[in-house]
């Protein structure tokens, strides 16, 4: 039809001309043959160029989609990373605030304890001063009574010389003063021992109270850390689930585009194949007509041969089309087998990459799970070690304190301890 248009003829006129000159070796037939060959080459070239353009366009679409999905995943991971950093910063700030609050509380307790200790000492000293004043007053009264009694006895005795009476009076005074001095020294010694023992007992109560405060503070700190770790692990699990969901959605989108492009490619190849088959059918028909005119004796045999060749060609093309749908290696002519093999290898590489990504994703989940288990075990180990060290240090301090009290002669001060609320049971769940 294109040749008829090039020659300025209608289709029917062109066919009549071809029927008339088809069996002649004329310049017209040679030109027409060359035009047909040129048209076929142009059609094949244009068909191949269109196929290559379509493949390049499909590749660009896949690359654009992959870049878009990669940017989306990078943005998602950056968002999750910022959330993790914010959580870590908040946890650090909370621990710092807790440490400051504990420090302020300890300082306040130290000031209160120091003030209470001074008040306690002042109370003991004040009471002992009152007791000592009362004791000295009693001694003075007793001394005065004894002195008057001795004088009365001497006044009643008229036989003893005056000088001897004075000596006896002086001796009685001296003995009485010495006795009172010893009694005063004994009272002062008792008061000093009472003061030292009670102050020591008070200090022991202060140490135990400080130990209880330390236990409460470390319990609060460890509970805070445990809560923060649990929140962190829950957030990481939530992040992992959201990342997996996004990966699955992206993979589904990418796979859908690939299937659509492959379906379009197959449709195009099918149309090209049908067009090629039709063109070959027309060429065979034309060749058959020419051979019939040039060889009238072998008309029937040639017709059967051409028909058989046409049928065989159609069968081959049909088998190629069926194989085209099921095996991508046979979707194109032999000249394009290398490109198809490369595409199949690329597809195989992509599938292997997808399987590799799924395998790598399972290891990360185990490590994350293993990492979570390891972090919890590390926290429990730290908790046990810190509690153990705290109790050992406190026990050493109490033992050292009691040994020092025994060395100073205060005896066993355990009886002065306040009622215990099981403050050493730190290994119970908090």
Short mmCIF file of N, CA and C in Angstrom, two decimals, residues 19-145:
data_model
loop_
_atom_site.label_atom_id
_atom_site.label_comp_id
_atom_site.label_asym_id
_atom_site.label_seq_id
_atom_site.Cartn_x
_atom_site.Cartn_y
_atom_site.Cartn_z
N UNK A 19 -0.04 -7.50 -11.06
CA UNK A 19 -0.44 -8.75 -11.70
C UNK A 19 0.05 -8.81 -13.15
N UNK A 20 0.12 -7.69 -13.76
CA UNK A 20 0.50 -7.66 -15.17
C UNK A 20 2.02 -7.74 -15.31
N UNK A 21 2.75 -7.00 -14.45
CA UNK A 21 4.21 -6.97 -14.61
C UNK A 21 4.92 -7.90 -13.63
N UNK A 22 4.14 -8.64 -12.86
CA UNK A 22 4.78 -9.44 -11.82
C UNK A 22 5.66 -10.54 -12.37
N UNK A 23 5.38 -11.06 -13.56
CA UNK A 23 6.16 -12.17 -14.09
C UNK A 23 7.21 -11.71 -15.09
N UNK A 24 7.45 -10.44 -15.16
CA UNK A 24 8.43 -9.90 -16.11
C UNK A 24 9.64 -9.37 -15.37
N UNK A 25 10.79 -9.56 -15.97
CA UNK A 25 12.02 -9.05 -15.38
C UNK A 25 12.26 -7.65 -15.90
N UNK A 26 11.42 -6.76 -15.48
CA UNK A 26 11.45 -5.39 -16.01
C UNK A 26 12.01 -4.44 -14.95
N UNK A 27 12.44 -3.25 -15.38
CA UNK A 27 12.92 -2.26 -14.40
C UNK A 27 11.86 -1.92 -13.36
N UNK A 28 10.59 -1.91 -13.77
CA UNK A 28 9.52 -1.60 -12.82
C UNK A 28 9.49 -2.62 -11.68
N UNK A 29 9.64 -3.89 -12.06
CA UNK A 29 9.63 -4.93 -11.02
C UNK A 29 10.83 -4.81 -10.11
N UNK A 30 11.98 -4.50 -10.68
CA UNK A 30 13.17 -4.34 -9.85
C UNK A 30 13.02 -3.18 -8.87
N UNK A 31 12.50 -2.07 -9.36
CA UNK A 31 12.30 -0.90 -8.48
C UNK A 31 11.29 -1.24 -7.39
N UNK A 32 10.20 -1.89 -7.82
CA UNK A 32 9.17 -2.25 -6.83
C UNK A 32 9.74 -3.18 -5.77
N UNK A 33 10.57 -4.12 -6.18
CA UNK A 33 11.18 -5.05 -5.23
C UNK A 33 12.09 -4.32 -4.26
N UNK A 34 12.87 -3.40 -4.77
CA UNK A 34 13.75 -2.63 -3.91
C UNK A 34 12.96 -1.77 -2.92
N UNK A 35 11.86 -1.21 -3.43
CA UNK A 35 11.02 -0.40 -2.54
C UNK A 35 10.44 -1.27 -1.43
N UNK A 36 9.98 -2.48 -1.78
CA UNK A 36 9.46 -3.40 -0.77
C UNK A 36 10.53 -3.74 0.26
N UNK A 37 11.72 -4.04 -0.19
CA UNK A 37 12.79 -4.38 0.73
C UNK A 37 13.13 -3.20 1.64
N UNK A 38 13.15 -2.01 1.04
CA UNK A 38 13.43 -0.82 1.84
C UNK A 38 12.35 -0.58 2.89
N UNK A 39 11.09 -0.78 2.49
CA UNK A 39 9.99 -0.63 3.45
C UNK A 39 10.12 -1.64 4.59
N UNK A 40 10.43 -2.88 4.26
CA UNK A 40 10.57 -3.90 5.29
C UNK A 40 11.70 -3.56 6.25
N UNK A 41 12.84 -3.12 5.68
CA UNK A 41 13.95 -2.74 6.55
C UNK A 41 13.58 -1.56 7.45
N UNK A 42 12.86 -0.57 6.87
CA UNK A 42 12.44 0.58 7.69
C UNK A 42 11.48 0.15 8.79
N UNK A 43 10.53 -0.74 8.43
CA UNK A 43 9.58 -1.20 9.43
C UNK A 43 10.28 -1.96 10.56
N UNK A 44 11.22 -2.84 10.20
CA UNK A 44 11.95 -3.58 11.23
C UNK A 44 12.80 -2.64 12.09
N UNK A 45 13.45 -1.67 11.42
CA UNK A 45 14.28 -0.73 12.16
C UNK A 45 13.43 0.12 13.11
N UNK A 46 12.28 0.59 12.60
CA UNK A 46 11.40 1.41 13.43
C UNK A 46 10.82 0.56 14.59
N UNK A 47 10.51 -0.67 14.29
CA UNK A 47 9.98 -1.55 15.34
C UNK A 47 11.03 -1.79 16.42
N UNK A 48 12.27 -2.03 16.02
CA UNK A 48 13.34 -2.26 16.99
C UNK A 48 13.64 -0.98 17.78
N UNK A 49 13.64 0.15 17.10
CA UNK A 49 13.87 1.42 17.80
C UNK A 49 12.77 1.70 18.82
N UNK A 50 11.54 1.44 18.44
CA UNK A 50 10.44 1.64 19.38
C UNK A 50 10.55 0.71 20.59
N UNK A 51 10.97 -0.54 20.31
CA UNK A 51 11.13 -1.49 21.41
C UNK A 51 12.23 -1.03 22.37
N UNK A 52 13.35 -0.55 21.82
CA UNK A 52 14.45 -0.07 22.66
C UNK A 52 14.03 1.18 23.46
N UNK A 53 13.29 2.08 22.80
CA UNK A 53 12.81 3.27 23.52
C UNK A 53 11.91 2.87 24.69
N UNK A 54 11.05 1.88 24.40
CA UNK A 54 10.15 1.43 25.46
C UNK A 54 10.95 0.83 26.61
N UNK A 55 11.96 0.03 26.33
CA UNK A 55 12.79 -0.57 27.39
C UNK A 55 13.51 0.50 28.20
N UNK A 56 14.05 1.52 27.50
CA UNK A 56 14.73 2.60 28.23
C UNK A 56 13.75 3.38 29.11
N UNK A 57 12.55 3.62 28.57
CA UNK A 57 11.54 4.33 29.35
C UNK A 57 11.13 3.52 30.59
N UNK A 58 10.98 2.22 30.41
CA UNK A 58 10.65 1.36 31.56
C UNK A 58 11.75 1.39 32.60
N UNK A 59 13.00 1.35 32.15
CA UNK A 59 14.12 1.39 33.08
C UNK A 59 14.15 2.71 33.84
N UNK A 60 13.86 3.80 33.15
CA UNK A 60 13.82 5.11 33.82
C UNK A 60 12.71 5.14 34.87
N UNK A 61 11.55 4.58 34.52
CA UNK A 61 10.46 4.55 35.50
C UNK A 61 10.83 3.75 36.73
N UNK A 62 11.48 2.59 36.53
CA UNK A 62 11.90 1.78 37.67
C UNK A 62 12.92 2.51 38.54
N UNK A 63 13.90 3.15 37.89
CA UNK A 63 14.93 3.88 38.64
C UNK A 63 14.30 5.04 39.42
N UNK A 64 13.38 5.77 38.76
CA UNK A 64 12.71 6.89 39.44
C UNK A 64 11.92 6.41 40.65
N UNK A 65 11.21 5.29 40.48
CA UNK A 65 10.43 4.76 41.62
C UNK A 65 11.35 4.28 42.74
N UNK A 66 12.45 3.60 42.38
CA UNK A 66 13.39 3.13 43.40
C UNK A 66 14.01 4.31 44.15
N UNK A 67 14.36 5.36 43.44
CA UNK A 67 14.91 6.55 44.11
C UNK A 67 13.89 7.19 45.05
N UNK A 68 12.63 7.25 44.58
CA UNK A 68 11.58 7.82 45.43
C UNK A 68 11.37 6.98 46.68
N UNK A 69 11.34 5.66 46.52
CA UNK A 69 11.16 4.78 47.69
C UNK A 69 12.36 4.85 48.62
N UNK A 70 13.56 4.97 48.05
CA UNK A 70 14.75 5.08 48.89
C UNK A 70 14.72 6.38 49.70
N UNK A 71 14.33 7.49 49.06
CA UNK A 71 14.22 8.76 49.78
C UNK A 71 13.17 8.67 50.89
N UNK A 72 12.06 7.99 50.58
CA UNK A 72 11.03 7.81 51.61
C UNK A 72 11.55 7.00 52.79
N UNK A 73 12.31 5.93 52.50
CA UNK A 73 12.86 5.10 53.57
C UNK A 73 13.91 5.88 54.37
N UNK A 74 14.76 6.66 53.68
CA UNK A 74 15.75 7.47 54.39
C UNK A 74 15.07 8.48 55.32
N UNK A 75 14.02 9.11 54.83
CA UNK A 75 13.28 10.06 55.67
C UNK A 75 12.66 9.35 56.87
N UNK A 76 12.12 8.16 56.62
CA UNK A 76 11.51 7.38 57.72
C UNK A 76 12.56 7.01 58.77
N UNK A 77 13.72 6.53 58.31
CA UNK A 77 14.77 6.15 59.26
C UNK A 77 15.30 7.37 60.01
N UNK A 78 15.42 8.52 59.33
CA UNK A 78 15.88 9.74 60.01
C UNK A 78 14.90 10.16 61.09
N UNK A 79 13.62 10.05 60.78
CA UNK A 79 12.59 10.39 61.77
C UNK A 79 12.68 9.48 62.99
N UNK A 80 12.86 8.18 62.75
CA UNK A 80 12.98 7.23 63.87
C UNK A 80 14.25 7.50 64.67
N UNK A 81 15.35 7.85 63.98
CA UNK A 81 16.60 8.13 64.67
C UNK A 81 16.46 9.36 65.57
N UNK A 82 15.78 10.39 65.07
CA UNK A 82 15.54 11.58 65.89
C UNK A 82 14.69 11.24 67.12
N UNK A 83 13.71 10.38 66.92
CA UNK A 83 12.87 9.98 68.05
C UNK A 83 13.69 9.23 69.10
N UNK A 84 14.60 8.34 68.64
CA UNK A 84 15.46 7.62 69.58
C UNK A 84 16.37 8.58 70.33
N UNK A 85 16.97 9.55 69.61
CA UNK A 85 17.84 10.52 70.26
C UNK A 85 17.08 11.37 71.26
N UNK A 86 15.86 11.79 70.90
CA UNK A 86 15.05 12.57 71.84
C UNK A 86 14.74 11.77 73.09
N UNK A 87 14.40 10.49 72.90
CA UNK A 87 14.11 9.62 74.06
C UNK A 87 15.34 9.49 74.95
N UNK A 88 16.51 9.31 74.34
CA UNK A 88 17.74 9.17 75.12
C UNK A 88 18.07 10.45 75.87
N UNK A 89 17.90 11.60 75.20
CA UNK A 89 18.17 12.88 75.87
C UNK A 89 17.22 13.11 77.03
N UNK A 90 15.95 12.80 76.82
CA UNK A 90 14.97 12.96 77.91
C UNK A 90 15.31 12.06 79.09
N UNK A 91 15.73 10.83 78.79
CA UNK A 91 16.10 9.91 79.87
C UNK A 91 17.31 10.41 80.63
N UNK A 92 18.30 10.95 79.90
CA UNK A 92 19.49 11.50 80.55
C UNK A 92 19.12 12.70 81.43
N UNK A 93 18.25 13.56 80.94
CA UNK A 93 17.83 14.74 81.72
C UNK A 93 17.09 14.30 82.98
N UNK A 94 16.22 13.29 82.85
CA UNK A 94 15.47 12.80 84.02
C UNK A 94 16.42 12.23 85.07
N UNK A 95 17.43 11.47 84.63
CA UNK A 95 18.39 10.92 85.58
C UNK A 95 19.21 12.02 86.25
N UNK A 96 19.58 13.05 85.49
CA UNK A 96 20.31 14.16 86.10
C UNK A 96 19.45 14.89 87.13
N UNK A 97 18.18 15.12 86.80
CA UNK A 97 17.29 15.76 87.77
C UNK A 97 17.14 14.91 89.02
N UNK A 98 17.01 13.59 88.83
CA UNK A 98 16.88 12.69 89.98
C UNK A 98 18.13 12.73 90.84
N UNK A 99 19.32 12.75 90.20
CA UNK A 99 20.58 12.80 90.95
C UNK A 99 20.68 14.11 91.74
N UNK A 100 20.30 15.23 91.11
CA UNK A 100 20.33 16.52 91.81
C UNK A 100 19.37 16.52 92.99
N UNK A 101 18.17 15.97 92.77
CA UNK A 101 17.19 15.92 93.85
C UNK A 101 17.71 15.06 95.00
N UNK A 102 18.36 13.95 94.67
CA UNK A 102 18.94 13.11 95.73
C UNK A 102 20.04 13.84 96.48
N UNK A 103 20.88 14.59 95.74
CA UNK A 103 21.95 15.33 96.39
C UNK A 103 21.40 16.38 97.34
N UNK A 104 20.39 17.13 96.87
CA UNK A 104 19.78 18.16 97.72
C UNK A 104 19.15 17.53 98.96
N UNK A 105 18.48 16.40 98.75
CA UNK A 105 17.85 15.71 99.88
C UNK A 105 18.89 15.25 100.89
N UNK A 106 20.01 14.69 100.40
CA UNK A 106 21.07 14.23 101.29
C UNK A 106 21.67 15.39 102.08
N UNK A 107 21.93 16.51 101.38
CA UNK A 107 22.47 17.67 102.08
C UNK A 107 21.51 18.19 103.14
N UNK A 108 20.23 18.20 102.79
CA UNK A 108 19.23 18.64 103.75
C UNK A 108 19.17 17.70 104.95
N UNK A 109 19.23 16.40 104.69
CA UNK A 109 19.22 15.43 105.78
C UNK A 109 20.46 15.57 106.65
N UNK A 110 21.61 15.85 106.03
CA UNK A 110 22.84 16.03 106.80
C UNK A 110 22.74 17.24 107.72
N UNK A 111 22.19 18.34 107.16
CA UNK A 111 22.02 19.53 107.99
C UNK A 111 21.06 19.27 109.14
N UNK A 112 19.93 18.60 108.82
CA UNK A 112 18.95 18.29 109.87
C UNK A 112 19.55 17.38 110.93
N UNK A 113 20.31 16.38 110.48
CA UNK A 113 20.94 15.45 111.43
C UNK A 113 21.95 16.16 112.31
N UNK A 114 22.75 17.05 111.71
CA UNK A 114 23.74 17.80 112.50
C UNK A 114 23.05 18.68 113.53
N UNK A 115 21.97 19.32 113.11
CA UNK A 115 21.23 20.17 114.05
C UNK A 115 20.60 19.33 115.17
N UNK A 116 20.02 18.18 114.80
CA UNK A 116 19.44 17.31 115.83
C UNK A 116 20.50 16.80 116.79
N UNK A 117 21.68 16.48 116.26
CA UNK A 117 22.75 15.99 117.12
C UNK A 117 23.19 17.06 118.12
N UNK A 118 23.32 18.29 117.64
CA UNK A 118 23.70 19.39 118.55
C UNK A 118 22.63 19.60 119.61
N UNK A 119 21.37 19.57 119.20
CA UNK A 119 20.29 19.74 120.18
C UNK A 119 20.30 18.61 121.20
N UNK A 120 20.54 17.38 120.72
CA UNK A 120 20.58 16.24 121.62
C UNK A 120 21.72 16.38 122.63
N UNK A 121 22.89 16.80 122.15
CA UNK A 121 24.03 17.00 123.05
C UNK A 121 23.75 18.12 124.05
N UNK A 122 23.15 19.21 123.56
CA UNK A 122 22.84 20.32 124.45
C UNK A 122 21.84 19.91 125.53
N UNK A 123 20.86 19.09 125.16
CA UNK A 123 19.89 18.62 126.16
C UNK A 123 20.59 17.80 127.26
N UNK A 124 21.48 16.91 126.83
CA UNK A 124 22.19 16.08 127.82
C UNK A 124 23.05 16.96 128.73
N UNK A 125 23.80 17.91 128.11
CA UNK A 125 24.68 18.79 128.89
C UNK A 125 23.86 19.64 129.85
N UNK A 126 22.74 20.18 129.35
CA UNK A 126 21.89 21.01 130.22
C UNK A 126 21.35 20.22 131.39
N UNK A 127 20.88 19.01 131.11
CA UNK A 127 20.34 18.19 132.20
C UNK A 127 21.43 17.81 133.19
N UNK A 128 22.62 17.49 132.67
CA UNK A 128 23.72 17.13 133.57
C UNK A 128 24.17 18.33 134.40
N UNK A 129 24.13 19.52 133.86
CA UNK A 129 24.46 20.72 134.65
C UNK A 129 23.47 20.90 135.79
N UNK A 130 22.19 20.71 135.47
CA UNK A 130 21.18 20.82 136.53
C UNK A 130 21.40 19.78 137.61
N UNK A 131 21.67 18.55 137.19
CA UNK A 131 21.90 17.48 138.16
C UNK A 131 23.13 17.76 139.00
N UNK A 132 24.20 18.28 138.35
CA UNK A 132 25.42 18.59 139.09
C UNK A 132 25.19 19.74 140.07
N UNK A 133 24.44 20.75 139.65
CA UNK A 133 24.15 21.87 140.56
C UNK A 133 23.37 21.39 141.78
N UNK A 134 22.37 20.56 141.52
CA UNK A 134 21.58 20.00 142.64
C UNK A 134 22.47 19.18 143.56
N UNK A 135 23.37 18.36 142.95
CA UNK A 135 24.27 17.55 143.77
C UNK A 135 25.19 18.41 144.62
N UNK A 136 25.76 19.45 144.04
CA UNK A 136 26.65 20.34 144.81
C UNK A 136 25.90 21.06 145.92
N UNK A 137 24.67 21.47 145.64
CA UNK A 137 23.87 22.13 146.69
C UNK A 137 23.62 21.17 147.85
N UNK A 138 23.32 19.95 147.51
CA UNK A 138 23.10 18.95 148.56
C UNK A 138 24.36 18.71 149.37
N UNK A 139 25.52 18.69 148.65
CA UNK A 139 26.79 18.51 149.37
C UNK A 139 27.05 19.67 150.34
N UNK A 140 26.73 20.90 149.88
CA UNK A 140 26.94 22.06 150.76
C UNK A 140 26.04 21.97 151.99
N UNK A 141 24.80 21.59 151.78
CA UNK A 141 23.90 21.46 152.91
C UNK A 141 24.40 20.38 153.87
N UNK A 142 24.84 19.24 153.26
CA UNK A 142 25.33 18.15 154.08
C UNK A 142 26.59 18.58 154.84
N UNK A 143 27.46 19.31 154.19
CA UNK A 143 28.70 19.79 154.81
C UNK A 143 28.38 20.72 155.97
N UNK A 144 27.41 21.58 155.76
CA UNK A 144 27.03 22.54 156.81
C UNK A 144 26.43 21.81 158.01
N UNK A 145 25.57 20.83 157.75
CA UNK A 145 24.96 20.07 158.85
C UNK A 145 26.01 19.31 159.65
#
